[in-house]
PDB file of C-alpha atoms in Angstrom:
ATOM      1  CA  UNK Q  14       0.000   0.000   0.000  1.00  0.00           C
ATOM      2  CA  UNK Q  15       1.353   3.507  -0.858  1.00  0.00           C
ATOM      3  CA  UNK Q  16       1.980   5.925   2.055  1.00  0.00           C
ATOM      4  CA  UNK Q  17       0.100   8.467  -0.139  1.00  0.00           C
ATOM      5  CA  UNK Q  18      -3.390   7.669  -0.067  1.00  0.00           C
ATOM      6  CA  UNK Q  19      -3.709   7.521   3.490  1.00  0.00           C
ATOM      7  CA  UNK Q  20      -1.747  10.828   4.555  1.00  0.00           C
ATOM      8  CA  UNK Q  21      -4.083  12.387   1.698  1.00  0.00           C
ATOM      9  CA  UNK Q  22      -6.933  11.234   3.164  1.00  0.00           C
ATOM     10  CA  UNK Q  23      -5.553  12.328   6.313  1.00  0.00           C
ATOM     11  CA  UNK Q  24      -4.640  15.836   5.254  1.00  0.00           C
ATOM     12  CA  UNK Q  25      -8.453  16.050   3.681  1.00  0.00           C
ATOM     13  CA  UNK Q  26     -10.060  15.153   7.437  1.00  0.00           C
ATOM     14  CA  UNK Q  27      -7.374  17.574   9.060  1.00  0.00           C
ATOM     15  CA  UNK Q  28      -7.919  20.424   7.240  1.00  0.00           C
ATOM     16  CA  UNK Q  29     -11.870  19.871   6.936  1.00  0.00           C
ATOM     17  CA  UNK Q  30     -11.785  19.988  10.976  1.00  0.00           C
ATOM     18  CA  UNK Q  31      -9.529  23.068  10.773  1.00  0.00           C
ATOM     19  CA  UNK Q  32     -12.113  24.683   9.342  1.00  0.00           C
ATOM     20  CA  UNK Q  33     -14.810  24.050  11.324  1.00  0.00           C
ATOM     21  CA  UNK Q  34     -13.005  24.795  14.179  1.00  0.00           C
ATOM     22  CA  UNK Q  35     -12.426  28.349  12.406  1.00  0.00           C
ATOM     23  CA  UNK Q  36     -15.577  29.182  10.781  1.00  0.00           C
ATOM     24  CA  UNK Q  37     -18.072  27.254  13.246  1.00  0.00           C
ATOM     25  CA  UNK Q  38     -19.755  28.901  15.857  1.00  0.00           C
ATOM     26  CA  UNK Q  39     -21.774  26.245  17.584  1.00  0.00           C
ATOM     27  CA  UNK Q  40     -19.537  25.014  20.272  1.00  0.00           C
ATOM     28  CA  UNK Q  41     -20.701  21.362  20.072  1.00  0.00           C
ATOM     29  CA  UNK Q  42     -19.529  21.502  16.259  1.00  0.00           C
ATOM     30  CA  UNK Q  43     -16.449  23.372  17.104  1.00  0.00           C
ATOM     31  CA  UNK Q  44     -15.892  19.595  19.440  1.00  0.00           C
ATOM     32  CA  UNK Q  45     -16.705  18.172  16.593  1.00  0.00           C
ATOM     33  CA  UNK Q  46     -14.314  19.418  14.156  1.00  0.00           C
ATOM     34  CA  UNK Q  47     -11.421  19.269  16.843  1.00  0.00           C
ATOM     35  CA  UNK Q  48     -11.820  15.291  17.057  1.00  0.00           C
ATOM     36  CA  UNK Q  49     -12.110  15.033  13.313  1.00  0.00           C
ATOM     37  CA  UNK Q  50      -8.646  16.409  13.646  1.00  0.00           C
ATOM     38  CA  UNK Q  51      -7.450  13.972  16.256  1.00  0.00           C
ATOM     39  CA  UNK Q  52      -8.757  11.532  13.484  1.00  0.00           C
ATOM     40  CA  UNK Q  53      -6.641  13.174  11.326  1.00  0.00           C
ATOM     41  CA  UNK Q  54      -3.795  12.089  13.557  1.00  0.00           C
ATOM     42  CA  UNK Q  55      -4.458   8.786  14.566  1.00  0.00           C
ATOM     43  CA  UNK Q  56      -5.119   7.819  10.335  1.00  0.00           C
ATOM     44  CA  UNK Q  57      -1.402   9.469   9.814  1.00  0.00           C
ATOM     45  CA  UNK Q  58      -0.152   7.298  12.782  1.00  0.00           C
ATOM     46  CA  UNK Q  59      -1.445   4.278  11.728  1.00  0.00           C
ATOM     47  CA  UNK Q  60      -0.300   4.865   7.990  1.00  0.00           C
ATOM     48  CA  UNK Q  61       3.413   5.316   9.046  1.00  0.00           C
ATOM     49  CA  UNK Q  62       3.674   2.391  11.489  1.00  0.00           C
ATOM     50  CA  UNK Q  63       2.380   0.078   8.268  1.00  0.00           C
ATOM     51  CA  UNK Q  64       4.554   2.248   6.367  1.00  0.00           C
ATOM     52  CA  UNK Q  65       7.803   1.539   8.363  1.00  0.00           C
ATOM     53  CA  UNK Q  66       7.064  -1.703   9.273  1.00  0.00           C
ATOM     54  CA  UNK Q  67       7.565  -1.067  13.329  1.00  0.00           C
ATOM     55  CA  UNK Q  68       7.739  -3.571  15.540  1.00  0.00           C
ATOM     56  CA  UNK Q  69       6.909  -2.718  18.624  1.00  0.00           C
ATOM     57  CA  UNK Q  70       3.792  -1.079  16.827  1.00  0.00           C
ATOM     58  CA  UNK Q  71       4.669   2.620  18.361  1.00  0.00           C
ATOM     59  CA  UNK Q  72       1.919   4.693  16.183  1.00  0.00           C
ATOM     60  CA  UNK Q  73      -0.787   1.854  17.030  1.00  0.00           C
ATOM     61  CA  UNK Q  74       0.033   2.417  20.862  1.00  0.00           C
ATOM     62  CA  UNK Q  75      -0.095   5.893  20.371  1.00  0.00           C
ATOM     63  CA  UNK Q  76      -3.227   5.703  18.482  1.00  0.00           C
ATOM     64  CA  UNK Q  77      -4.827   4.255  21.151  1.00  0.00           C
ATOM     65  CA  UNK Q  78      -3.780   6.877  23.759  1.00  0.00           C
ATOM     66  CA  UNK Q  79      -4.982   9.632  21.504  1.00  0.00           C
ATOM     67  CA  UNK Q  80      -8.257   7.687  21.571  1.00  0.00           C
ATOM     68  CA  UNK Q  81      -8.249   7.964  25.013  1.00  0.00           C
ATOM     69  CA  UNK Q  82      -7.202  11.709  25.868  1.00  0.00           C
ATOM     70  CA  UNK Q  83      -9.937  12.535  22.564  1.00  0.00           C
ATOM     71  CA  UNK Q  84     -12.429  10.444  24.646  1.00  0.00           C
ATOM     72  CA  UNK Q  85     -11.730  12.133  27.896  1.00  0.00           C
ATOM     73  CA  UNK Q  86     -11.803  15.885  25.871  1.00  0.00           C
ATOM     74  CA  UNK Q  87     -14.863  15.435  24.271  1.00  0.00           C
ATOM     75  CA  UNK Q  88     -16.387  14.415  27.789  1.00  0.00           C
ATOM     76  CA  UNK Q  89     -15.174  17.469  29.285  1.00  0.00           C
ATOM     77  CA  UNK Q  90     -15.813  19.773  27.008  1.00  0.00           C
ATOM     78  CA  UNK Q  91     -19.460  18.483  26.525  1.00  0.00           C
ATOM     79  CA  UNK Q  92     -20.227  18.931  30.643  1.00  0.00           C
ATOM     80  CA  UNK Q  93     -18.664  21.967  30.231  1.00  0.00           C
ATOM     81  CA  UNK Q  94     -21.322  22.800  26.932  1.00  0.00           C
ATOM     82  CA  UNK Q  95     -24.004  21.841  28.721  1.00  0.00           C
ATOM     83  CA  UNK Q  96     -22.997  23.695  31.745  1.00  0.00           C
ATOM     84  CA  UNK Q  97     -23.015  26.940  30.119  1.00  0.00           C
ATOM     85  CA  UNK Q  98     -26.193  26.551  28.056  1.00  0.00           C
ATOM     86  CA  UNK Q  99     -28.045  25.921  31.185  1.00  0.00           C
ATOM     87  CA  UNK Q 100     -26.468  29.197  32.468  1.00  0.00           C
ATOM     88  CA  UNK Q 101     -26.514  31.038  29.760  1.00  0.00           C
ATOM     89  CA  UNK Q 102     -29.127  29.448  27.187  1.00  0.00           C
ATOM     90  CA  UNK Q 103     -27.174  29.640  24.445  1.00  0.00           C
ATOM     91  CA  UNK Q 104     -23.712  27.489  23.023  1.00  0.00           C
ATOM     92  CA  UNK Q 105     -23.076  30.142  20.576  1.00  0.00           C
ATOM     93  CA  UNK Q 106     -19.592  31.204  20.844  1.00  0.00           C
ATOM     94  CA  UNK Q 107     -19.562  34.447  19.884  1.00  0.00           C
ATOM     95  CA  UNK Q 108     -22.102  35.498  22.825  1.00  0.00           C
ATOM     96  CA  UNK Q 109     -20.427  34.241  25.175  1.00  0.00           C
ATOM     97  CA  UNK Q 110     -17.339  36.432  25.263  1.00  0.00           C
ATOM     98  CA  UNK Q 111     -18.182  37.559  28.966  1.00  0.00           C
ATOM     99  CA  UNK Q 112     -17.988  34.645  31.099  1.00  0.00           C
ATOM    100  CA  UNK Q 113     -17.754  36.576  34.489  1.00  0.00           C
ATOM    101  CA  UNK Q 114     -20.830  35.824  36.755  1.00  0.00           C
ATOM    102  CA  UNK Q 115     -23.088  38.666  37.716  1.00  0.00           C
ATOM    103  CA  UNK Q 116     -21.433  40.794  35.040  1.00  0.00           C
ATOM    104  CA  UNK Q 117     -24.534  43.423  33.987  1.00  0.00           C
ATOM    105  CA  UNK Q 118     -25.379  44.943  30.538  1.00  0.00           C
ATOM    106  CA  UNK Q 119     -22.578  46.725  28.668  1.00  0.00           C
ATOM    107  CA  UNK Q 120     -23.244  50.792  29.142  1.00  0.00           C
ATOM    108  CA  UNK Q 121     -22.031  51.615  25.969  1.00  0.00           C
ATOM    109  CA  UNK Q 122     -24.115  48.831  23.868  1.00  0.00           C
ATOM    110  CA  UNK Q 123     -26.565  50.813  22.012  1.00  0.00           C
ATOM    111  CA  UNK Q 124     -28.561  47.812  21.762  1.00  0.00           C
ATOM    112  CA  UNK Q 125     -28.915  48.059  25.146  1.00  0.00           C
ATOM    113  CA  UNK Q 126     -32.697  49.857  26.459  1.00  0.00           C
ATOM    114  CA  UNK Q 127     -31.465  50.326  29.700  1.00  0.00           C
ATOM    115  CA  UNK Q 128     -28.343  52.095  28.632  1.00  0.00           C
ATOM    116  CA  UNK Q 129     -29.417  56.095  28.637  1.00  0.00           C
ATOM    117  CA  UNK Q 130     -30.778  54.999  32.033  1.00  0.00           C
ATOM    118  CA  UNK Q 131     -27.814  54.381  33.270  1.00  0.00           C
ATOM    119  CA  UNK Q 132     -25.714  56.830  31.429  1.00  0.00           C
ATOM    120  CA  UNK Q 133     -28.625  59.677  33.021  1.00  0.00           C
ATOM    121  CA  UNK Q 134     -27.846  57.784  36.377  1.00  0.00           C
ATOM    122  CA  UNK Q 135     -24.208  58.239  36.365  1.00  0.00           C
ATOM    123  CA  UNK Q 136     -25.077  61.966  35.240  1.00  0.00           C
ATOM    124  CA  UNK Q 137     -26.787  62.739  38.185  1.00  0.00           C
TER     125      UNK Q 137
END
């Protein structure tokens, strides 16, 4: 078997999870593309311990512990998900920038109604 098709294949799934982790901005999906890349990994350490014929099977064995840490992430990072959607309702990424507890409205947000309230407060 050639060493190509397999670290092509492998460069494919990387850079596919590269972008999700970029251009995603679900946190679940962002999980998602981060074990895709882990996949990535384990499909290019598999490939070279065929490749070069090991024999103590080193890129199998390491396989496996990448299986494990990716198993132990993606539980982790899912409690952690869920824990902040129940705070916050959401598991976009983008809105949750502020991740201090008790933190109040932004003054300056124009979006915000209760901003010229508080600006007239502060006036006063």
């Amino acid at each position: 078997m050639h060493l190509a098709y397999p670290a092509v294949l492998a460069v494919l799934l990387f850079c596919t999870g590269l972008y999700g982790v970029l251009a995603r901005r679900n946190a679940i999906l962002v999980l998602m593309s981060v074990e895709l890349m882990l996949n990535a990994v384990n499909l290019n350490l598999v490939a070279f311990d065929v490749w070069l014929r090991d024999s103590l099977h080193a890129g199998q064995a390491l396989t496996l512990f990448t299986i494990a840490i990716a198993a132990a992430e993606i539980g982790i990072g899912l409690a952690i998900v869920l824990a902040v959607y129940r705070d916050r309702g959401t598991s976009d990424i983008d809105r949750l920038r502020d991740t201090a507890e008790g933190a109040g409205p932004d003054p300056a947000d124009p979006e915000d109604p209760a901003a010229p309230a508080q600006k007239a407060e502060a006036a006063a």
